[in-house]
Amino acid sequence: MPHVEAPPSLRAGTVRPTVARERPEHAVNTPRPFAPRPEPLDDENSELEVYDTVPVGGTHRVTAPEPTPLTEHGPAQVIAIANQKGGVGKTTSAINLGAALAEYGRRVLLVDFDPQGALSVGLGVQPHQLDVTIYNLLMERDIAVDDVIRSTSVPGMDLLPSNIDLSAAEVQLVTEVGREQALGRALKAALDRYDVVLIDCQPSLGLLTINALACADAVLIPLACEFFSLRGVALLMDTIEKVRDRLNPELRLLGILATMFDPRTLHTREVHQRVVEAFGDIVFEAVINRTIRFPETTVAGEPITTWAPNSNGAEAYRLLAREVLAR
């Protein structure tokens, strides 16, 4: 075999030159765009038709009506957005449903009840820079709800922010009397000011999620149209039943929201069909399609209703808001 000489960089005693990479001092602070991208995009083939009604067996349901204007506000209906599986669209739905409700003249309070603080980040708040969060509201007696509530870029929509400190509350509340009602006590003073309170729960069935269910009037379940997400619904339903029996007899299931729907794939269509067959009218007519718009809104720090107001995603959440108000 002819001798092949190794390149200089691989010969014994030779060290490859390395390129020094400087890490930005604040690498986590991603710069945000200043204006929405023009639409429509030629290459955005994931922006598919919006589902004003969901075809089931060749038939269509009646579209939700336009909500009537309000002459006064409060007391609020508290809705927990919960699913123990992560990555199903809980935070995205909380932000965009809240913004759509605000468009219809409702005063909305978003409660970030996840230690990851994704809801706060999605509205342009840097959680690590917060002096007070919902953790302080829960654990410190001298902190009032008005000390923590922040306004957002959406008129009529406010935020109770969160950060990693909230993870300590789950441990500290274990020894508290009435630990399951801690969130309800914290929110009580603000309910008369708002029409809807949306609680973005963490992806688990721990004490924080139980707190959200114990003070909620209804539960909205985002369900990604995939098999693993479908399997977890039964466990969540069982938890809701236990909370209803032991802590909150008035708790009801508001509905199931199909998210991450892609009609181009057979699996997605089959999962959605199974959900509709199993739960019937509990499933919302609104269906949230997969689209690049939602990751964009997270970077922009605003809801899709203002970032891409004419997109299918924005129209789907407006339909969802009408259905929520109708129920």
GROMACS .gro file of C-alpha atoms in nm, residues 135-290:
model
  156
  135TYR     CA    1  -4.310   3.402   4.535
  136ASN     CA    2  -4.287   3.708   4.760
  137LEU     CA    3  -4.664   3.748   4.743
  138LEU     CA    4  -4.713   3.390   4.861
  139MET     CA    5  -4.451   3.376   5.133
  140GLU     CA    6  -4.418   3.730   5.276
  141ARG     CA    7  -4.706   3.880   5.470
  142ASP     CA    8  -4.601   4.242   5.411
  143ILE     CA    9  -4.619   4.208   5.030
  144ALA     CA   10  -4.952   4.302   4.870
  145VAL     CA   11  -5.071   4.195   4.527
  146ASP     CA   12  -5.039   4.553   4.400
  147ASP     CA   13  -4.667   4.541   4.482
  148VAL     CA   14  -4.616   4.259   4.232
  149ILE     CA   15  -4.861   4.325   3.947
  150ARG     CA   16  -4.699   4.474   3.636
  151SER     CA   17  -4.862   4.624   3.331
  152THR     CA   18  -4.786   4.478   2.987
  153SER     CA   19  -4.768   4.618   2.635
  154VAL     CA   20  -5.128   4.502   2.581
  155PRO     CA   21  -5.386   4.753   2.711
  156GLY     CA   22  -5.612   4.590   2.968
  157MET     CA   23  -5.376   4.299   3.040
  158ASP     CA   24  -5.154   4.281   3.352
  159LEU     CA   25  -4.899   4.028   3.474
  160LEU     CA   26  -4.805   3.864   3.802
  161PRO     CA   27  -4.447   3.762   3.716
  162SER     CA   28  -4.243   3.468   3.840
  163ASN     CA   29  -3.886   3.340   3.844
  164ILE     CA   30  -3.685   3.050   3.984
  165ASP     CA   31  -3.757   3.164   4.342
  166LEU     CA   32  -4.103   3.011   4.307
  167SER     CA   33  -3.950   2.662   4.314
  168ALA     CA   34  -3.870   2.717   4.683
  169ALA     CA   35  -4.236   2.790   4.759
  170GLU     CA   36  -4.336   2.432   4.680
  171VAL     CA   37  -4.104   2.311   4.957
  172GLN     CA   38  -4.185   2.587   5.206
  173LEU     CA   39  -4.562   2.553   5.166
  174VAL     CA   40  -4.556   2.189   5.273
  175THR     CA   41  -4.551   2.285   5.641
  176GLU     CA   42  -4.808   2.565   5.607
  177VAL     CA   43  -5.167   2.533   5.728
  178GLY     CA   44  -5.404   2.544   5.432
  179ARG     CA   45  -5.115   2.514   5.189
  180GLU     CA   46  -5.344   2.428   4.897
  181GLN     CA   47  -5.524   2.765   4.926
  182ALA     CA   48  -5.214   2.987   4.935
  183LEU     CA   49  -5.258   3.115   4.579
  184GLY     CA   50  -5.629   3.177   4.629
  185ARG     CA   51  -5.559   3.392   4.933
  186ALA     CA   52  -5.293   3.587   4.744
  187LEU     CA   53  -5.520   3.663   4.447
  188LYS     CA   54  -5.835   3.744   4.642
  189ALA     CA   55  -5.769   4.118   4.670
  190ALA     CA   56  -5.732   4.159   4.292
  191LEU     CA   57  -6.032   3.963   4.166
  192ASP     CA   58  -6.279   4.253   4.170
  193ARG     CA   59  -6.062   4.450   3.926
  194TYR     CA   60  -6.044   4.193   3.649
  195ASP     CA   61  -6.283   3.995   3.434
  196VAL     CA   62  -6.055   3.697   3.369
  197VAL     CA   63  -5.752   3.561   3.556
  198LEU     CA   64  -5.541   3.311   3.360
  199ILE     CA   65  -5.298   3.097   3.562
  200ASP     CA   66  -5.011   2.943   3.365
  201CYS     CA   67  -4.930   2.624   3.561
  202GLN     CA   68  -4.601   2.441   3.571
  203PRO     CA   69  -4.575   2.110   3.379
  204SER     CA   70  -4.635   1.885   3.678
  205LEU     CA   71  -4.909   1.783   3.918
  206GLY     CA   72  -4.727   1.913   4.228
  207LEU     CA   73  -4.837   2.148   4.502
  208LEU     CA   74  -4.818   2.460   4.284
  209THR     CA   75  -5.055   2.311   4.028
  210ILE     CA   76  -5.288   2.193   4.305
  211ASN     CA   77  -5.293   2.552   4.436
  212ALA     CA   78  -5.397   2.676   4.093
  213LEU     CA   79  -5.674   2.416   4.063
  214ALA     CA   80  -5.795   2.483   4.418
  215CYS     CA   81  -5.862   2.852   4.348
  216ALA     CA   82  -5.979   2.820   3.987
  217ASP     CA   83  -6.334   2.827   3.857
  218ALA     CA   84  -6.240   2.626   3.550
  219VAL     CA   85  -5.954   2.437   3.384
  220LEU     CA   86  -5.840   2.479   3.025
  221ILE     CA   87  -5.625   2.191   2.898
  222PRO     CA   88  -5.393   2.258   2.601
  223LEU     CA   89  -5.337   1.929   2.422
  224ALA     CA   90  -5.065   1.891   2.160
  225CYS     CA   91  -5.185   1.672   1.876
  226GLU     CA   92  -4.943   1.388   1.944
  227PHE     CA   93  -4.974   1.048   2.106
  228PHE     CA   94  -4.778   1.111   2.427
  229SER     CA   95  -4.978   1.423   2.503
  230LEU     CA   96  -5.301   1.229   2.457
  231ARG     CA   97  -5.192   0.965   2.709
  232GLY     CA   98  -5.141   1.223   2.985
  233VAL     CA   99  -5.494   1.364   2.973
  234ALA     CA  100  -5.640   1.076   3.175
  235LEU     CA  101  -5.401   1.141   3.465
  236LEU     CA  102  -5.485   1.512   3.463
  237MET     CA  103  -5.858   1.435   3.458
  238ASP     CA  104  -5.810   1.214   3.764
  239THR     CA  105  -5.630   1.496   3.947
  240ILE     CA  106  -5.908   1.741   3.859
  241GLU     CA  107  -6.165   1.500   4.002
  242LYS     CA  108  -5.970   1.466   4.327
  243VAL     CA  109  -5.938   1.844   4.362
  244ARG     CA  110  -6.311   1.880   4.297
  245ASP     CA  111  -6.394   1.620   4.562
  246ARG     CA  112  -6.156   1.743   4.833
  247LEU     CA  113  -6.072   2.111   4.778
  248ASN     CA  114  -6.284   2.289   4.518
  249PRO     CA  115  -6.633   2.151   4.449
  250GLU     CA  116  -6.703   2.430   4.198
  251LEU     CA  117  -6.410   2.340   3.971
  252ARG     CA  118  -6.520   2.251   3.618
  253LEU     CA  119  -6.350   2.159   3.293
  254LEU     CA  120  -6.376   2.456   3.060
  255GLY     CA  121  -6.246   2.271   2.758
  256ILE     CA  122  -5.961   2.103   2.572
  257LEU     CA  123  -5.761   2.309   2.323
  258ALA     CA  124  -5.590   2.129   2.036
  259THR     CA  125  -5.246   2.282   1.979
  260MET     CA  126  -4.952   2.222   1.744
  261PHE     CA  127  -5.192   2.094   1.481
  262ASP     CA  128  -5.047   2.020   1.137
  263PRO     CA  129  -5.313   1.896   0.893
  264ARG     CA  130  -5.039   1.779   0.654
  265THR     CA  131  -4.956   1.485   0.882
  266LEU     CA  132  -5.179   1.182   0.928
  267HIS     CA  133  -5.073   1.134   1.292
  268THR     CA  134  -5.184   1.483   1.391
  269ARG     CA  135  -5.522   1.442   1.224
  270GLU     CA  136  -5.577   1.102   1.384
  271VAL     CA  137  -5.493   1.228   1.734
  272HIS     CA  138  -5.727   1.525   1.693
  273GLN     CA  139  -6.005   1.299   1.569
  274ARG     CA  140  -5.961   1.069   1.869
  275VAL     CA  141  -5.977   1.363   2.109
  276VAL     CA  142  -6.299   1.492   1.952
  277GLU     CA  143  -6.452   1.144   1.956
  278ALA     CA  144  -6.358   1.093   2.323
  279PHE     CA  145  -6.455   1.435   2.463
  280GLY     CA  146  -6.708   1.571   2.215
  281ASP     CA  147  -6.824   1.927   2.282
  282ILE     CA  148  -6.559   1.975   2.554
  283VAL     CA  149  -6.306   2.023   2.273
  284PHE     CA  150  -6.285   2.384   2.159
  285GLU     CA  151  -6.364   2.466   1.798
  286ALA     CA  152  -6.046   2.672   1.781
  287VAL     CA  153  -5.742   2.474   1.667
  288ILE     CA  154  -5.392   2.618   1.702
  289ASN     CA  155  -5.176   2.533   1.402
  290ARG     CA  156  -4.801   2.494   1.403
   0.00000   0.00000   0.00000
